[in-house]
Every structure is written in structure tokens, then in C-alpha cells.
Tab-separated table of C-alpha atoms and ligand atoms in Angstrom:
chain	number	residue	atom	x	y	z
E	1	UNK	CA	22.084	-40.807	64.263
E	2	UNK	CA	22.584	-37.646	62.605
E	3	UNK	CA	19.912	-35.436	60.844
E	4	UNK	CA	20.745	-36.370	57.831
E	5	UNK	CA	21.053	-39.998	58.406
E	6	UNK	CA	17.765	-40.267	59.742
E	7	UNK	CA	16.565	-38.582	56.096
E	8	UNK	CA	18.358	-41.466	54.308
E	9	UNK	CA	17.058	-43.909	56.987
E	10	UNK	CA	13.159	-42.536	56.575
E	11	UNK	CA	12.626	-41.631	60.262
E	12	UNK	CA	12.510	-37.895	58.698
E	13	UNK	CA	10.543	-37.423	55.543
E	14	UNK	CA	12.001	-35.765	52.338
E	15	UNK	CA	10.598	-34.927	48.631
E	16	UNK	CA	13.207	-37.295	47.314
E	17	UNK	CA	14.240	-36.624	43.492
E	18	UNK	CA	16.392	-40.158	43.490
E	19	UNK	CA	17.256	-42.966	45.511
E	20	UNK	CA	19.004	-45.819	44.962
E	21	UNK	CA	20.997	-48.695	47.226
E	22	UNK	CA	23.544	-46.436	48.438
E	23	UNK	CA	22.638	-42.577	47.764
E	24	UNK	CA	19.404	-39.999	48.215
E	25	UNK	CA	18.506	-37.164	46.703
E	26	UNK	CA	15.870	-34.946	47.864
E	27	UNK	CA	15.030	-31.144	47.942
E	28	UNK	CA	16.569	-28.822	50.254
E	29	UNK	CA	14.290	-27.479	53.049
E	30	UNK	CA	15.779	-23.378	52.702
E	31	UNK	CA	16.161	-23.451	48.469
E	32	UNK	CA	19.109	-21.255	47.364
E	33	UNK	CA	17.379	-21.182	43.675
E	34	UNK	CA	14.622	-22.135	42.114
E	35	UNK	CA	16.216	-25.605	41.879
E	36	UNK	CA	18.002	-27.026	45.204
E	37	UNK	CA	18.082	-30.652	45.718
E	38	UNK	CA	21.015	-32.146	47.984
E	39	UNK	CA	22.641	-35.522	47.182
E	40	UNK	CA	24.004	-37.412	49.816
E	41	UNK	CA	25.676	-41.233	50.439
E	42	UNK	CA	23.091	-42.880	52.954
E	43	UNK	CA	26.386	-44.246	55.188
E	44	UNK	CA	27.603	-41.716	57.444
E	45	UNK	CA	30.656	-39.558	55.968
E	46	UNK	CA	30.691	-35.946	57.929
E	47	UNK	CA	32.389	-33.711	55.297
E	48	UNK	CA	34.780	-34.072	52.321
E	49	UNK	CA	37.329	-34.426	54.674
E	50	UNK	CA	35.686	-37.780	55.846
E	51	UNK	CA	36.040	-39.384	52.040
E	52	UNK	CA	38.851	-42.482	52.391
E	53	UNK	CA	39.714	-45.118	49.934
E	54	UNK	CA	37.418	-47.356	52.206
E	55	UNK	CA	34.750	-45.512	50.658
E	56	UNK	CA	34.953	-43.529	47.919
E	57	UNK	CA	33.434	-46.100	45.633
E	58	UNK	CA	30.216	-44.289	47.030
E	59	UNK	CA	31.016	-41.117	46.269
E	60	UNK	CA	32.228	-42.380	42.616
E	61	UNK	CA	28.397	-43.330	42.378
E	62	UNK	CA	27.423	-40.375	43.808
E	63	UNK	CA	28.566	-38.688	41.035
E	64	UNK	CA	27.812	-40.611	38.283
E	65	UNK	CA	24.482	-40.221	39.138
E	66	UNK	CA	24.927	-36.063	39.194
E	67	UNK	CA	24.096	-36.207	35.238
E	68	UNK	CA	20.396	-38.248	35.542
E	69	UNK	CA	19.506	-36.539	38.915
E	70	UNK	CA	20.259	-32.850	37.632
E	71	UNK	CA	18.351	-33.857	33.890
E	72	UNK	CA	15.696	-35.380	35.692
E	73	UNK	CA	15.406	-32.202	38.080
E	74	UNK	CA	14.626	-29.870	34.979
E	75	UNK	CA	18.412	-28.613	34.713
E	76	UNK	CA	18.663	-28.470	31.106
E	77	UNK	CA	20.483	-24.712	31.094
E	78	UNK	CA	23.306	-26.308	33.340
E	79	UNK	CA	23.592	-26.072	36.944
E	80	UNK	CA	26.314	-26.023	39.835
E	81	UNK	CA	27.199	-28.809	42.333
E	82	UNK	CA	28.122	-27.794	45.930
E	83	UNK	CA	29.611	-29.272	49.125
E	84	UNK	CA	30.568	-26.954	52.189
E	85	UNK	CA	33.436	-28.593	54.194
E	86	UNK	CA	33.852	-27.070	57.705
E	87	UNK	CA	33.322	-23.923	59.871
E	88	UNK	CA	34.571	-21.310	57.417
E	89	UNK	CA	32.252	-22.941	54.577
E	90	UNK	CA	29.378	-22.647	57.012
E	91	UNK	CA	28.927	-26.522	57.097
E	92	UNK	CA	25.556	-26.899	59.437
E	93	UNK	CA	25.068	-30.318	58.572
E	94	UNK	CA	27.780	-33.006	59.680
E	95	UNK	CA	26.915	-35.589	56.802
E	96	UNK	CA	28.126	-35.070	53.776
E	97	UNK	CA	26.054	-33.769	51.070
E	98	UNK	CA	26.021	-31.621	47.788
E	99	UNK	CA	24.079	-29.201	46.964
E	100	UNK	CA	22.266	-29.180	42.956
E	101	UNK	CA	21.666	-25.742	42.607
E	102	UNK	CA	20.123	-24.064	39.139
E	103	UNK	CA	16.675	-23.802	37.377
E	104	UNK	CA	17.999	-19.510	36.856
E	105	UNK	CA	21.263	-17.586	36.097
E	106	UNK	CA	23.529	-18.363	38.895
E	107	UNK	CA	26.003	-15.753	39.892
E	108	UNK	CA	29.198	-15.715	38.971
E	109	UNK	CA	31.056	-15.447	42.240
E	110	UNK	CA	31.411	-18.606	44.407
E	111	UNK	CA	31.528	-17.136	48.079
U	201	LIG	P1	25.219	-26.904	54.641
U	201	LIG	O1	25.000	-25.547	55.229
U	201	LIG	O2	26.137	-26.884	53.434
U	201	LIG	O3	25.628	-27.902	55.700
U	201	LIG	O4	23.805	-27.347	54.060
U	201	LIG	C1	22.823	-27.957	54.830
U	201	LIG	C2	21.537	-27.832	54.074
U	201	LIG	O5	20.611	-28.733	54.620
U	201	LIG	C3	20.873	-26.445	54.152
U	201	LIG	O6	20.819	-25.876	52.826
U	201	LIG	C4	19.484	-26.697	54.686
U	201	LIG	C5	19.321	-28.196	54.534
U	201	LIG	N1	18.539	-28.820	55.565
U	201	LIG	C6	18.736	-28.725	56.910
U	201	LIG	N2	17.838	-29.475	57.564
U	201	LIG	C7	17.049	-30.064	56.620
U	201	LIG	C8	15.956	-30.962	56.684
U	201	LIG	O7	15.500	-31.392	57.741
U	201	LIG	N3	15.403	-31.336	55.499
U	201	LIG	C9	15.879	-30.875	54.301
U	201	LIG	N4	15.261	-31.301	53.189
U	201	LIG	N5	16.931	-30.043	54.205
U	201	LIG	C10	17.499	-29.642	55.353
């Protein structure tokens, strides 16, 4: 089981923000900014690459929950939503995820 599966399973404990039947969000363990949670589906996807009509529905959900999870996080100045796919994004974990990231100015380049 990957790292982050064992996170969604609770054999690794997180400060969860959210959790629901199919997704988790909890803080990342290295913050970027003041605010850095990571959302991720609970089944196993590795990377954008690994989304398929089969399951997308969860990452549909995923989404729609971006709204609540970032308002309940204390994002009310806007924020920016993240997902590394691969080596050259620097990937580390194989389960998909995305990274919340706000709570200060964020700057304006993306790499
Ligand atoms: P990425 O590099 O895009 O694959 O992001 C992986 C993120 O996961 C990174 O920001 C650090 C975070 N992370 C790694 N291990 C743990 C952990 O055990 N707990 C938590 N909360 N975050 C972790």
C-alpha cells in the first residue's frame, strides 16, 4: 500500500481538514505557505496520468469539494490548487493528490 494510501486508510495519522466516503484532505507535512493542505481520492490513482473514465467520477467530487475545503481552511483571499505529474514535476508521492496552497500572496510564476 502506498504512503499515501495508508493516510486515507488511517494506518498513518494526518490533521485531516475533510473527509468524506471517497476523498481526504489533510495538511501537508513540509507547508509551501502558510496554508498547505493536500486533497486526495482514498482509491489508488498514481498521477493525473492515472485518471480514466472508470474513475473520474472521483475526481469530479474531488473537486467539487475544492470550494468548502479551501473556505473552510481560512482561504478567503483566494488560493491555488496543485498536482505534480511525473519526474520533471518532482512528483515524490505516487498517489495522486493536490496541493491547496494560500493563506499569503502567492507568487506569480508557476515553476
Ligand atoms: P509531491 O512532491 O507533489 O508528490 O507532493 C508530495 C507532498 O506530500 C509533499 O509536499 C510532502 C507531502 N508528504 C509526504 N509525506 C507525507 C506524510 O507522511 N504526511 C503528510 N501530511 N504529508 C506528506
Amino acid at each position: 500500500m502506498c504512503l499515501f494510501c495508508k493516510i486515507a486508510a488511517g494506518e498513518i495519522p494526518s490533521n485531516k481538514v475533510y473527509e468524506d466516503e471517497t476523498i481526504l484532505a489533510f495538511r501537508d507535512i513540509n507547508p509551501q505557505a502558510p496554508v498547505h493542505v493536500l486533497v486526495i481520492p482514498k482509491i489508488h490513482i498514481p498521477s493525473l496520468d492515472g485518471i480514466t473514465p472508470e474513475n473520474s467520477a472521483v475526481v469530479t467530487h474531488l473537486f467539487e469539494c475544492i470550494p468548502s475545503i479551501a473556505k473552510e481552511a481560512g482561504l478567503v483571499n483566494g488560493y491555488r490548487l496543485v498536482s505534480n505529474c511525473g519526474p520533471d514535476a518532482c512528483q515524490s508521492v505516487p498517489h495522486l493528490h493536490f496541493h491547496l496552497l494560500g493563506g499569503k500572496q502567492l507568487s506569480e510564476t508557476m515553476n
